[in-house]
Amino acid sequence: LKDELKISAENGIHVQLCGRSYYLDPKRTVPGTANFISHAHTDHLPRRSDEKHVIASSETVALANMRLSADLMRTDEEGLSMFEAGHVQGSRMALIERGLSILYTGDFCTRDKLHMRGARPVRTDILIMESTYGRPCYSFPDPIELSAVIRDWCADTLEGGRSVVFNVYPLGKAQEIEYMLSGFPLFCDASVHRHNAILSFPSEVPEMSHAGREPAVFIVSSLKSLSSLPRGLSRPLIAGASGWALDSRSGRTSTLDENFPLSDHCDYSDLLAFVSGCEPSLVLTTHGFSEEFAADIKRELGTEARALKDGTVSLSAHF
Ligand SMILES: [Zn+2]
Ligand SMILES: [Zn+2]
């Protein structure tokens, strides 16, 4: 029994290894087990917390408590270490080392950005990874070069007398845009402001209620916030920033004047390079094109790979 391993997509991802139970991004935290939260995006946070002690960065715990009105607390777990995931502030990957090693990426991004270092590969026996953009058609531009394009576009728009609205996630994308546009007249909505306050980053972006009639850049987490734009402002140009901007068929761009392919995830070649760097003997993929990407890992790298499917045991082994 001691050397048993089981991995299943159940309540997030459930890993049972040598008599210890781990839940990775669980929907509900479970007492008596190790509960790891990779980052504070809603789809990775527990909806119920029967166990208050979680393994996560201090930023993730603070953001989770704000977003869920919860009272989670940080704890440590022997044999579990965390590494920068490069996705949003506070995002971490988890490495479990107990007889053998298992790396769980959560959402991750290996490209260095202006405001954040990318994730680096970690040697592991088993790699559990997200494959959101696991199709060859997804190839993202260099984030530093894209930052310059976004700055230029904003400068031109303001000079032309129009304001800019960025409609983005309040955690991650909002801070990234604010950071790359430092020096511009910037304002944000209440939700973005709450996230900035917890992260103390970036230093100071006032709320929209403080804006005058001069053209400015507004960072909002919902287009509903446009109702609090200052009166007398001419219609602003509305921009998005997402990896899906590359996907013209997605239809997600219809309400936007401009959509920049700025992503907090790996693109296809980043994902493959990460697998190579980790040198795993088995890869389990989750999110997005998980089955297609698992097949590509096998074909391109010769590494055993399969998709983690909901509710089923994807791996059961003795070693
Ligand atoms: Zn995320
Ligand atoms: Zn996610």
PDB file of C-alpha atoms and ligand atoms in Angstrom:
ATOM      1  CA  LEU A   1       0.000   0.000   0.000  1.00  0.00           C
ATOM      2  CA  LYS A   2       2.848   2.349   0.809  1.00  0.00           C
ATOM      3  CA  ASP A   3       4.008   2.725  -2.779  1.00  0.00           C
ATOM      4  CA  GLU A   4       0.670   3.409  -4.377  1.00  0.00           C
ATOM      5  CA  LEU A   5      -0.133   6.227  -6.788  1.00  0.00           C
ATOM      6  CA  LYS A   6      -3.546   7.326  -8.047  1.00  0.00           C
ATOM      7  CA  ILE A   7      -4.368  10.472 -10.045  1.00  0.00           C
ATOM      8  CA  SER A   8      -7.903  11.421 -11.000  1.00  0.00           C
ATOM      9  CA  ALA A   9      -9.870  14.460 -12.133  1.00  0.00           C
ATOM     10  CA  GLU A  10     -12.133  14.553  -9.107  1.00  0.00           C
ATOM     11  CA  ASN A  11     -12.781  17.689  -7.012  1.00  0.00           C
ATOM     12  CA  GLY A  12     -10.115  19.508  -9.012  1.00  0.00           C
ATOM     13  CA  ILE A  13      -7.273  17.029  -9.363  1.00  0.00           C
ATOM     14  CA  HIS A  14      -6.879  14.337  -6.726  1.00  0.00           C
ATOM     15  CA  VAL A  15      -3.446  12.797  -6.199  1.00  0.00           C
ATOM     16  CA  GLN A  16      -2.967   9.920  -3.798  1.00  0.00           C
ATOM     17  CA  LEU A  17       0.672   9.101  -3.229  1.00  0.00           C
ATOM     18  CA  CYS A  18       2.199   6.833  -0.564  1.00  0.00           C
ATOM     19  CA  GLY A  19      -0.748   7.232   1.806  1.00  0.00           C
ATOM     20  CA  ARG A  20      -1.068  11.030   1.475  1.00  0.00           C
ATOM     21  CA  SER A  21      -3.955  12.723  -0.305  1.00  0.00           C
ATOM     22  CA  TYR A  22      -3.533  15.968  -2.261  1.00  0.00           C
ATOM     23  CA  TYR A  23      -6.227  18.110  -3.856  1.00  0.00           C
ATOM     24  CA  LEU A  24      -4.944  20.478  -6.542  1.00  0.00           C
ATOM     25  CA  ASP A  25      -7.242  23.475  -7.165  1.00  0.00           C
ATOM     26  CA  PRO A  26     -10.153  21.711  -5.404  1.00  0.00           C
ATOM     27  CA  LYS A  27     -13.782  22.866  -5.777  1.00  0.00           C
ATOM     28  CA  ARG A  28     -14.109  22.204  -2.025  1.00  0.00           C
ATOM     29  CA  THR A  29     -11.200  21.884   0.347  1.00  0.00           C
ATOM     30  CA  VAL A  30     -11.055  18.604   2.268  1.00  0.00           C
ATOM     31  CA  PRO A  31      -9.925  18.289   5.917  1.00  0.00           C
ATOM     32  CA  GLY A  32      -7.112  15.837   6.585  1.00  0.00           C
ATOM     33  CA  THR A  33      -5.626  16.285   3.098  1.00  0.00           C
ATOM     34  CA  ALA A  34      -3.217  18.747   1.466  1.00  0.00           C
ATOM     35  CA  ASN A  35      -5.178  21.435  -0.436  1.00  0.00           C
ATOM     36  CA  PHE A  36      -3.162  23.395  -3.003  1.00  0.00           C
ATOM     37  CA  ILE A  37      -4.484  26.532  -4.750  1.00  0.00           C
ATOM     38  CA  SER A  38      -2.399  27.534  -7.780  1.00  0.00           C
ATOM     39  CA  HIS A  39      -3.789  31.073  -8.206  1.00  0.00           C
ATOM     40  CA  ALA A  40      -6.833  33.218  -7.487  1.00  0.00           C
ATOM     41  CA  HIS A  41      -8.764  33.084 -10.791  1.00  0.00           C
ATOM     42  CA  THR A  42     -12.331  32.053  -9.996  1.00  0.00           C
ATOM     43  CA  ASP A  43     -12.251  28.697 -11.801  1.00  0.00           C
ATOM     44  CA  HIS A  44      -9.315  27.615  -9.610  1.00  0.00           C
ATOM     45  CA  LEU A  45     -10.752  28.712  -6.254  1.00  0.00           C
ATOM     46  CA  PRO A  46     -12.714  26.464  -3.877  1.00  0.00           C
ATOM     47  CA  ARG A  47     -16.422  27.250  -3.642  1.00  0.00           C
ATOM     48  CA  ARG A  48     -16.562  25.614  -0.237  1.00  0.00           C
ATOM     49  CA  SER A  49     -13.800  25.514   2.350  1.00  0.00           C
ATOM     50  CA  ASP A  50     -14.326  22.746   4.893  1.00  0.00           C
ATOM     51  CA  GLU A  51     -10.572  23.005   5.460  1.00  0.00           C
ATOM     52  CA  LYS A  52      -9.323  26.570   6.058  1.00  0.00           C
ATOM     53  CA  HIS A  53      -5.620  25.774   5.754  1.00  0.00           C
ATOM     54  CA  VAL A  54      -4.404  25.810   2.183  1.00  0.00           C
ATOM     55  CA  ILE A  55      -1.063  25.640   0.422  1.00  0.00           C
ATOM     56  CA  ALA A  56      -0.719  28.744  -1.756  1.00  0.00           C
ATOM     57  CA  SER A  57       1.235  31.973  -2.034  1.00  0.00           C
ATOM     58  CA  SER A  58       0.333  34.780   0.386  1.00  0.00           C
ATOM     59  CA  GLU A  59      -1.032  36.841  -2.564  1.00  0.00           C
ATOM     60  CA  THR A  60      -3.340  34.002  -3.613  1.00  0.00           C
ATOM     61  CA  VAL A  61      -4.676  33.544  -0.070  1.00  0.00           C
ATOM     62  CA  ALA A  62      -5.318  37.297   0.313  1.00  0.00           C
ATOM     63  CA  LEU A  63      -7.034  37.515  -3.104  1.00  0.00           C
ATOM     64  CA  ALA A  64      -9.076  34.352  -2.451  1.00  0.00           C
ATOM     65  CA  ASN A  65     -10.297  35.725   0.874  1.00  0.00           C
ATOM     66  CA  MET A  66     -11.354  38.977  -0.807  1.00  0.00           C
ATOM     67  CA  ARG A  67     -13.025  37.285  -3.778  1.00  0.00           C
ATOM     68  CA  LEU A  68     -14.813  34.569  -1.769  1.00  0.00           C
ATOM     69  CA  SER A  69     -15.340  36.493   1.484  1.00  0.00           C
ATOM     70  CA  ALA A  70     -13.540  33.551   3.064  1.00  0.00           C
ATOM     71  CA  ASP A  71     -11.001  33.183   5.860  1.00  0.00           C
ATOM     72  CA  LEU A  72      -8.431  30.827   4.384  1.00  0.00           C
ATOM     73  CA  MET A  73      -4.997  30.572   5.976  1.00  0.00           C
ATOM     74  CA  ARG A  74      -1.629  29.557   4.571  1.00  0.00           C
ATOM     75  CA  THR A  75       0.014  26.352   5.614  1.00  0.00           C
ATOM     76  CA  ASP A  76       3.055  24.384   4.525  1.00  0.00           C
ATOM     77  CA  GLU A  77       3.247  20.748   3.501  1.00  0.00           C
ATOM     78  CA  GLU A  78       6.361  18.653   3.930  1.00  0.00           C
ATOM     79  CA  GLY A  79       7.553  17.402   0.545  1.00  0.00           C
ATOM     80  CA  LEU A  80       5.571  20.007  -1.422  1.00  0.00           C
ATOM     81  CA  SER A  81       7.410  23.012  -2.838  1.00  0.00           C
ATOM     82  CA  MET A  82       6.106  25.892  -4.932  1.00  0.00           C
ATOM     83  CA  PHE A  83       7.581  27.540  -8.039  1.00  0.00           C
ATOM     84  CA  GLU A  84       6.642  30.724  -9.921  1.00  0.00           C
ATOM     85  CA  ALA A  85       4.006  29.949 -12.574  1.00  0.00           C
ATOM     86  CA  GLY A  86       4.313  33.306 -14.417  1.00  0.00           C
ATOM     87  CA  HIS A  87       0.516  33.472 -14.966  1.00  0.00           C
ATOM     88  CA  VAL A  88      -0.789  36.194 -12.607  1.00  0.00           C
ATOM     89  CA  GLN A  89       0.442  37.751  -9.360  1.00  0.00           C
ATOM     90  CA  GLY A  90       0.816  35.004  -6.771  1.00  0.00           C
ATOM     91  CA  SER A  91       0.457  32.088  -9.231  1.00  0.00           C
ATOM     92  CA  ARG A  92       2.503  29.023  -8.328  1.00  0.00           C
ATOM     93  CA  MET A  93       3.204  25.521  -9.595  1.00  0.00           C
ATOM     94  CA  ALA A  94       3.392  22.700  -7.032  1.00  0.00           C
ATOM     95  CA  LEU A  95       6.067  19.995  -6.910  1.00  0.00           C
ATOM     96  CA  ILE A  96       5.177  16.973  -4.776  1.00  0.00           C
ATOM     97  CA  GLU A  97       8.146  14.804  -3.848  1.00  0.00           C
ATOM     98  CA  ARG A  98       7.257  11.639  -2.031  1.00  0.00           C
ATOM     99  CA  GLY A  99       9.039   8.590  -3.427  1.00  0.00           C
ATOM    100  CA  LEU A 100       8.506  10.006  -6.915  1.00  0.00           C
ATOM    101  CA  SER A 101       7.916  13.563  -8.071  1.00  0.00           C
ATOM    102  CA  ILE A 102       4.784  15.146  -9.533  1.00  0.00           C
ATOM    103  CA  LEU A 103       4.705  18.694 -10.893  1.00  0.00           C
ATOM    104  CA  TYR A 104       1.341  20.456 -11.235  1.00  0.00           C
ATOM    105  CA  THR A 105       1.450  23.665 -13.292  1.00  0.00           C
ATOM    106  CA  GLY A 106      -2.014  25.173 -12.769  1.00  0.00           C
ATOM    107  CA  ASP A 107      -2.307  27.936 -15.403  1.00  0.00           C
ATOM    108  CA  PHE A 108       1.186  28.969 -16.394  1.00  0.00           C
ATOM    109  CA  CYS A 109       3.218  31.132 -18.767  1.00  0.00           C
ATOM    110  CA  THR A 110       6.913  30.682 -19.534  1.00  0.00           C
ATOM    111  CA  ARG A 111       7.477  34.001 -21.304  1.00  0.00           C
ATOM    112  CA  ASP A 112       9.063  36.804 -19.269  1.00  0.00           C
ATOM    113  CA  LYS A 113       6.945  39.945 -19.218  1.00  0.00           C
ATOM    114  CA  LEU A 114       7.607  43.530 -18.262  1.00  0.00           C
ATOM    115  CA  HIS A 115       6.113  42.997 -14.816  1.00  0.00           C
ATOM    116  CA  MET A 116       6.663  39.296 -14.152  1.00  0.00           C
ATOM    117  CA  ARG A 117       9.163  36.508 -14.653  1.00  0.00           C
ATOM    118  CA  GLY A 118       7.953  33.482 -16.567  1.00  0.00           C
ATOM    119  CA  ALA A 119       7.738  29.910 -15.247  1.00  0.00           C
ATOM    120  CA  ARG A 120      10.820  27.709 -15.636  1.00  0.00           C
ATOM    121  CA  PRO A 121      10.769  23.926 -16.199  1.00  0.00           C
ATOM    122  CA  VAL A 122      11.295  21.750 -13.120  1.00  0.00           C
ATOM    123  CA  ARG A 123      12.558  18.183 -13.430  1.00  0.00           C
ATOM    124  CA  THR A 124       9.799  15.755 -12.545  1.00  0.00           C
ATOM    125  CA  ASP A 125       8.703  12.144 -13.025  1.00  0.00           C
ATOM    126  CA  ILE A 126       5.081  13.032 -13.731  1.00  0.00           C
ATOM    127  CA  LEU A 127       3.905  16.341 -15.166  1.00  0.00           C
ATOM    128  CA  ILE A 128       0.292  17.478 -14.790  1.00  0.00           C
ATOM    129  CA  MET A 129      -0.097  20.511 -17.039  1.00  0.00           C
ATOM    130  CA  GLU A 130      -2.720  22.834 -18.498  1.00  0.00           C
ATOM    131  CA  SER A 131      -3.076  22.752 -22.275  1.00  0.00           C
ATOM    132  CA  THR A 132      -5.410  25.728 -22.838  1.00  0.00           C
ATOM    133  CA  TYR A 133      -3.677  26.786 -26.083  1.00  0.00           C
ATOM    134  CA  GLY A 134      -2.447  23.306 -27.018  1.00  0.00           C
ATOM    135  CA  ARG A 135      -2.974  23.661 -30.763  1.00  0.00           C
ATOM    136  CA  PRO A 136      -0.270  24.641 -33.285  1.00  0.00           C
ATOM    137  CA  CYS A 137      -2.342  27.612 -34.545  1.00  0.00           C
ATOM    138  CA  TYR A 138      -1.678  29.435 -31.253  1.00  0.00           C
ATOM    139  CA  SER A 139       1.596  31.302 -31.461  1.00  0.00           C
ATOM    140  CA  PHE A 140       1.770  34.443 -29.345  1.00  0.00           C
ATOM    141  CA  PRO A 141       3.955  37.478 -30.106  1.00  0.00           C
ATOM    142  CA  ASP A 142       6.757  38.420 -27.758  1.00  0.00           C
ATOM    143  CA  PRO A 143       5.072  40.130 -24.767  1.00  0.00           C
ATOM    144  CA  ILE A 144       7.675  42.911 -24.533  1.00  0.00           C
ATOM    145  CA  GLU A 145       7.252  43.801 -28.223  1.00  0.00           C
ATOM    146  CA  LEU A 146       3.479  43.617 -27.898  1.00  0.00           C
ATOM    147  CA  SER A 147       3.681  46.012 -24.916  1.00  0.00           C
ATOM    148  CA  ALA A 148       5.315  48.589 -27.200  1.00  0.00           C
ATOM    149  CA  VAL A 149       2.559  48.131 -29.796  1.00  0.00           C
ATOM    150  CA  ILE A 150      -0.117  48.638 -27.134  1.00  0.00           C
ATOM    151  CA  ARG A 151       1.615  51.772 -25.783  1.00  0.00           C
ATOM    152  CA  ASP A 152       1.847  53.260 -29.297  1.00  0.00           C
ATOM    153  CA  TRP A 153      -1.793  52.510 -30.046  1.00  0.00           C
ATOM    154  CA  CYS A 154      -2.896  54.135 -26.770  1.00  0.00           C
ATOM    155  CA  ALA A 155      -0.695  57.205 -27.367  1.00  0.00           C
ATOM    156  CA  ASP A 156      -2.101  57.667 -30.902  1.00  0.00           C
ATOM    157  CA  THR A 157      -5.681  57.249 -29.694  1.00  0.00           C
ATOM    158  CA  LEU A 158      -5.318  59.792 -26.870  1.00  0.00           C
ATOM    159  CA  GLU A 159      -3.568  62.247 -29.200  1.00  0.00           C
ATOM    160  CA  GLY A 160      -6.506  61.910 -31.565  1.00  0.00           C
ATOM    161  CA  GLY A 161      -8.774  63.071 -28.760  1.00  0.00           C
ATOM    162  CA  ARG A 162     -10.351  59.697 -27.945  1.00  0.00           C
ATOM    163  CA  SER A 163     -10.189  57.754 -24.681  1.00  0.00           C
ATOM    164  CA  VAL A 164      -9.357  54.048 -24.406  1.00  0.00           C
ATOM    165  CA  VAL A 165     -11.176  51.402 -22.390  1.00  0.00           C
ATOM    166  CA  PHE A 166      -9.453  48.080 -21.696  1.00  0.00           C
ATOM    167  CA  ASN A 167     -11.996  45.428 -20.776  1.00  0.00           C
ATOM    168  CA  VAL A 168      -9.908  42.765 -19.014  1.00  0.00           C
ATOM    169  CA  TYR A 169      -9.759  40.351 -16.046  1.00  0.00           C
ATOM    170  CA  PRO A 170      -9.404  42.277 -12.772  1.00  0.00           C
ATOM    171  CA  LEU A 171      -6.632  39.920 -11.672  1.00  0.00           C
ATOM    172  CA  GLY A 172      -3.542  39.598 -13.847  1.00  0.00           C
ATOM    173  CA  LYS A 173      -4.403  41.312 -17.105  1.00  0.00           C
ATOM    174  CA  ALA A 174      -5.509  44.564 -15.407  1.00  0.00           C
ATOM    175  CA  GLN A 175      -2.230  44.933 -13.504  1.00  0.00           C
ATOM    176  CA  GLU A 176      -0.204  43.985 -16.568  1.00  0.00           C
ATOM    177  CA  ILE A 177      -1.878  46.695 -18.698  1.00  0.00           C
ATOM    178  CA  GLU A 178      -1.547  49.254 -15.903  1.00  0.00           C
ATOM    179  CA  TYR A 179       2.126  48.444 -15.544  1.00  0.00           C
ATOM    180  CA  MET A 180       2.909  48.703 -19.266  1.00  0.00           C
ATOM    181  CA  LEU A 181       0.961  51.987 -19.517  1.00  0.00           C
ATOM    182  CA  SER A 182       2.597  53.686 -16.545  1.00  0.00           C
ATOM    183  CA  GLY A 183       2.973  57.379 -17.380  1.00  0.00           C
ATOM    184  CA  PHE A 184      -0.417  57.444 -19.174  1.00  0.00           C
ATOM    185  CA  PRO A 185      -3.474  59.055 -17.516  1.00  0.00           C
ATOM    186  CA  LEU A 186      -4.917  55.815 -16.052  1.00  0.00           C
ATOM    187  CA  PHE A 187      -8.132  55.084 -14.171  1.00  0.00           C
ATOM    188  CA  CYS A 188      -9.711  51.795 -13.115  1.00  0.00           C
ATOM    189  CA  ASP A 189     -13.092  50.498 -11.959  1.00  0.00           C
ATOM    190  CA  ALA A 190     -13.884  49.469  -8.389  1.00  0.00           C
ATOM    191  CA  SER A 191     -13.171  45.760  -8.890  1.00  0.00           C
ATOM    192  CA  VAL A 192      -9.752  46.370 -10.444  1.00  0.00           C
ATOM    193  CA  HIS A 193      -9.060  48.862  -7.649  1.00  0.00           C
ATOM    194  CA  ARG A 194      -9.794  46.223  -4.971  1.00  0.00           C
ATOM    195  CA  HIS A 195      -7.370  43.779  -6.632  1.00  0.00           C
ATOM    196  CA  ASN A 196      -4.654  46.440  -6.973  1.00  0.00           C
ATOM    197  CA  ALA A 197      -5.031  47.323  -3.287  1.00  0.00           C
ATOM    198  CA  ILE A 198      -4.460  43.732  -2.128  1.00  0.00           C
ATOM    199  CA  LEU A 199      -1.465  43.295  -4.400  1.00  0.00           C
ATOM    200  CA  SER A 200      -0.092  46.810  -3.673  1.00  0.00           C
ATOM    201  CA  PHE A 201       0.590  46.786  -7.412  1.00  0.00           C
ATOM    202  CA  PRO A 202       0.875  48.907  -9.416  1.00  0.00           C
ATOM    203  CA  SER A 203       1.540  51.771  -7.020  1.00  0.00           C
ATOM    204  CA  GLU A 204      -1.422  54.073  -7.670  1.00  0.00           C
ATOM    205  CA  VAL A 205      -4.208  53.960 -10.231  1.00  0.00           C
ATOM    206  CA  PRO A 206      -7.197  56.088  -9.168  1.00  0.00           C
ATOM    207  CA  GLU A 207     -10.808  55.006  -9.602  1.00  0.00           C
ATOM    208  CA  MET A 208     -12.820  56.259 -12.582  1.00  0.00           C
ATOM    209  CA  SER A 209     -14.834  58.656 -10.424  1.00  0.00           C
ATOM    210  CA  HIS A 210     -11.693  60.824 -10.223  1.00  0.00           C
ATOM    211  CA  ALA A 211     -11.406  61.230 -14.006  1.00  0.00           C
ATOM    212  CA  GLY A 212     -12.015  64.549 -15.760  1.00  0.00           C
ATOM    213  CA  ARG A 213     -12.966  65.159 -19.397  1.00  0.00           C
ATOM    214  CA  GLU A 214      -9.470  64.783 -20.841  1.00  0.00           C
ATOM    215  CA  PRO A 215      -8.907  61.608 -22.880  1.00  0.00           C
ATOM    216  CA  ALA A 216      -7.579  58.849 -20.618  1.00  0.00           C
ATOM    217  CA  VAL A 217      -7.138  55.073 -20.392  1.00  0.00           C
ATOM    218  CA  PHE A 218      -9.769  53.246 -18.343  1.00  0.00           C
ATOM    219  CA  ILE A 219      -9.113  49.690 -17.117  1.00  0.00           C
ATOM    220  CA  VAL A 220     -12.405  47.939 -16.413  1.00  0.00           C
ATOM    221  CA  SER A 221     -13.352  44.378 -15.515  1.00  0.00           C
ATOM    222  CA  SER A 222     -16.831  44.694 -17.022  1.00  0.00           C
ATOM    223  CA  LEU A 223     -18.379  46.871 -19.722  1.00  0.00           C
ATOM    224  CA  LYS A 224     -21.049  47.727 -17.127  1.00  0.00           C
ATOM    225  CA  SER A 225     -18.426  50.011 -15.586  1.00  0.00           C
ATOM    226  CA  LEU A 226     -18.708  52.235 -18.681  1.00  0.00           C
ATOM    227  CA  SER A 227     -21.792  53.790 -17.084  1.00  0.00           C
ATOM    228  CA  SER A 228     -19.473  55.541 -14.627  1.00  0.00           C
ATOM    229  CA  LEU A 229     -17.314  57.149 -17.315  1.00  0.00           C
ATOM    230  CA  PRO A 230     -17.157  60.936 -16.889  1.00  0.00           C
ATOM    231  CA  ARG A 231     -19.959  62.839 -18.652  1.00  0.00           C
ATOM    232  CA  GLY A 232     -19.046  64.681 -21.797  1.00  0.00           C
ATOM    233  CA  LEU A 233     -16.377  62.170 -22.804  1.00  0.00           C
ATOM    234  CA  SER A 234     -16.580  61.238 -26.507  1.00  0.00           C
ATOM    235  CA  ARG A 235     -17.163  57.533 -27.165  1.00  0.00           C
ATOM    236  CA  PRO A 236     -13.958  55.697 -26.192  1.00  0.00           C
ATOM    237  CA  LEU A 237     -12.269  52.981 -28.242  1.00  0.00           C
ATOM    238  CA  ILE A 238     -12.731  49.631 -26.508  1.00  0.00           C
ATOM    239  CA  ALA A 239      -9.845  47.176 -26.426  1.00  0.00           C
ATOM    240  CA  GLY A 240      -9.382  43.634 -25.194  1.00  0.00           C
ATOM    241  CA  ALA A 241      -6.229  41.677 -24.413  1.00  0.00           C
ATOM    242  CA  SER A 242      -6.449  37.912 -24.735  1.00  0.00           C
ATOM    243  CA  GLY A 243      -4.823  34.963 -26.435  1.00  0.00           C
ATOM    244  CA  TRP A 244      -8.188  34.253 -28.064  1.00  0.00           C
ATOM    245  CA  ALA A 245      -7.656  37.422 -30.125  1.00  0.00           C
ATOM    246  CA  LEU A 246      -5.785  35.121 -32.535  1.00  0.00           C
ATOM    247  CA  ASP A 247      -8.946  33.109 -33.002  1.00  0.00           C
ATOM    248  CA  SER A 248     -10.997  35.028 -35.549  1.00  0.00           C
ATOM    249  CA  ARG A 249     -13.689  32.342 -35.473  1.00  0.00           C
ATOM    250  CA  SER A 250     -14.266  32.643 -31.739  1.00  0.00           C
ATOM    251  CA  GLY A 251     -16.563  35.647 -32.102  1.00  0.00           C
ATOM    252  CA  ARG A 252     -15.306  36.890 -28.748  1.00  0.00           C
ATOM    253  CA  THR A 253     -13.967  40.047 -30.349  1.00  0.00           C
ATOM    254  CA  SER A 254     -17.239  41.425 -31.721  1.00  0.00           C
ATOM    255  CA  THR A 255     -17.773  44.211 -29.151  1.00  0.00           C
ATOM    256  CA  LEU A 256     -14.170  45.387 -29.335  1.00  0.00           C
ATOM    257  CA  ASP A 257     -12.532  48.035 -31.508  1.00  0.00           C
ATOM    258  CA  GLU A 258      -9.164  46.366 -30.985  1.00  0.00           C
ATOM    259  CA  ASN A 259      -8.078  43.052 -29.453  1.00  0.00           C
ATOM    260  CA  PHE A 260      -4.444  42.455 -28.598  1.00  0.00           C
ATOM    261  CA  PRO A 261      -3.177  38.846 -28.400  1.00  0.00           C
ATOM    262  CA  LEU A 262      -1.737  39.356 -24.931  1.00  0.00           C
ATOM    263  CA  SER A 263      -1.953  36.074 -23.028  1.00  0.00           C
ATOM    264  CA  ASP A 264      -1.100  34.899 -19.519  1.00  0.00           C
ATOM    265  CA  HIS A 265      -0.774  31.347 -20.804  1.00  0.00           C
ATOM    266  CA  CYS A 266       1.814  29.399 -22.779  1.00  0.00           C
ATOM    267  CA  ASP A 267       1.282  29.138 -26.504  1.00  0.00           C
ATOM    268  CA  TYR A 268       1.698  25.819 -28.312  1.00  0.00           C
ATOM    269  CA  SER A 269       5.480  25.886 -28.708  1.00  0.00           C
ATOM    270  CA  ASP A 270       5.934  27.180 -25.131  1.00  0.00           C
ATOM    271  CA  LEU A 271       3.943  24.169 -23.892  1.00  0.00           C
ATOM    272  CA  LEU A 272       6.070  21.685 -25.846  1.00  0.00           C
ATOM    273  CA  ALA A 273       9.323  23.362 -24.754  1.00  0.00           C
ATOM    274  CA  PHE A 274       8.190  23.200 -21.139  1.00  0.00           C
ATOM    275  CA  VAL A 275       7.519  19.461 -21.389  1.00  0.00           C
ATOM    276  CA  SER A 276      11.025  18.906 -22.830  1.00  0.00           C
ATOM    277  CA  GLY A 277      12.598  20.922 -20.025  1.00  0.00           C
ATOM    278  CA  CYS A 278      10.817  18.964 -17.280  1.00  0.00           C
ATOM    279  CA  GLU A 279      11.962  15.601 -18.719  1.00  0.00           C
ATOM    280  CA  PRO A 280       8.941  13.710 -17.371  1.00  0.00           C
ATOM    281  CA  SER A 281       8.239  10.045 -18.085  1.00  0.00           C
ATOM    282  CA  LEU A 282       4.495  10.735 -18.115  1.00  0.00           C
ATOM    283  CA  VAL A 283       2.443  13.856 -18.909  1.00  0.00           C
ATOM    284  CA  LEU A 284      -1.210  14.329 -17.970  1.00  0.00           C
ATOM    285  CA  THR A 285      -2.919  17.245 -19.742  1.00  0.00           C
ATOM    286  CA  THR A 286      -5.917  19.234 -18.569  1.00  0.00           C
ATOM    287  CA  HIS A 287      -7.961  22.219 -19.893  1.00  0.00           C
ATOM    288  CA  GLY A 288      -8.480  23.189 -23.522  1.00  0.00           C
ATOM    289  CA  PHE A 289      -7.206  20.868 -26.220  1.00  0.00           C
ATOM    290  CA  SER A 290      -6.052  18.227 -23.735  1.00  0.00           C
ATOM    291  CA  GLU A 291      -6.464  15.124 -25.921  1.00  0.00           C
ATOM    292  CA  GLU A 292      -5.022  16.666 -29.076  1.00  0.00           C
ATOM    293  CA  PHE A 293      -2.108  18.087 -27.150  1.00  0.00           C
ATOM    294  CA  ALA A 294      -1.379  14.771 -25.397  1.00  0.00           C
ATOM    295  CA  ALA A 295      -1.210  13.117 -28.827  1.00  0.00           C
ATOM    296  CA  ASP A 296       1.184  15.861 -30.024  1.00  0.00           C
ATOM    297  CA  ILE A 297       3.478  15.333 -27.016  1.00  0.00           C
ATOM    298  CA  LYS A 298       3.726  11.643 -27.882  1.00  0.00           C
ATOM    299  CA  ARG A 299       4.364  12.318 -31.559  1.00  0.00           C
ATOM    300  CA  GLU A 300       6.712  15.313 -31.220  1.00  0.00           C
ATOM    301  CA  LEU A 301       8.655  14.326 -28.085  1.00  0.00           C
ATOM    302  CA  GLY A 302       8.110  10.588 -27.772  1.00  0.00           C
ATOM    303  CA  THR A 303       6.930  11.080 -24.186  1.00  0.00           C
ATOM    304  CA  GLU A 304       3.963   9.124 -22.821  1.00  0.00           C
ATOM    305  CA  ALA A 305       1.012  11.492 -22.432  1.00  0.00           C
ATOM    306  CA  ARG A 306      -2.725  11.383 -21.923  1.00  0.00           C
ATOM    307  CA  ALA A 307      -5.605  13.698 -21.064  1.00  0.00           C
ATOM    308  CA  LEU A 308      -6.992  13.828 -17.529  1.00  0.00           C
ATOM    309  CA  LYS A 309     -10.687  13.140 -17.909  1.00  0.00           C
ATOM    310  CA  ASP A 310     -13.392  14.231 -15.500  1.00  0.00           C
ATOM    311  CA  GLY A 311     -14.351  11.787 -12.821  1.00  0.00           C
ATOM    312  CA  THR A 312     -12.135   8.932 -13.970  1.00  0.00           C
ATOM    313  CA  VAL A 313      -8.914   7.563 -12.533  1.00  0.00           C
ATOM    314  CA  SER A 314      -6.308   8.463 -15.122  1.00  0.00           C
ATOM    315  CA  LEU A 315      -3.433   6.747 -13.445  1.00  0.00           C
ATOM    316  CA  SER A 316      -3.271   3.942 -10.920  1.00  0.00           C
ATOM    317  CA  ALA A 317       0.108   2.349 -10.338  1.00  0.00           C
ATOM    318  CA  HIS A 318       2.484   0.701  -7.930  1.00  0.00           C
ATOM    319  CA  PHE A 319       6.139   1.635  -8.013  1.00  0.00           C
TER     320      PHE A 319
HETATM  321 ZN    ZN B   1      -5.905  31.541 -14.518  1.00  0.00          ZN
HETATM  322 ZN    ZN B   2      -7.651  28.577 -15.521  1.00  0.00          ZN
END
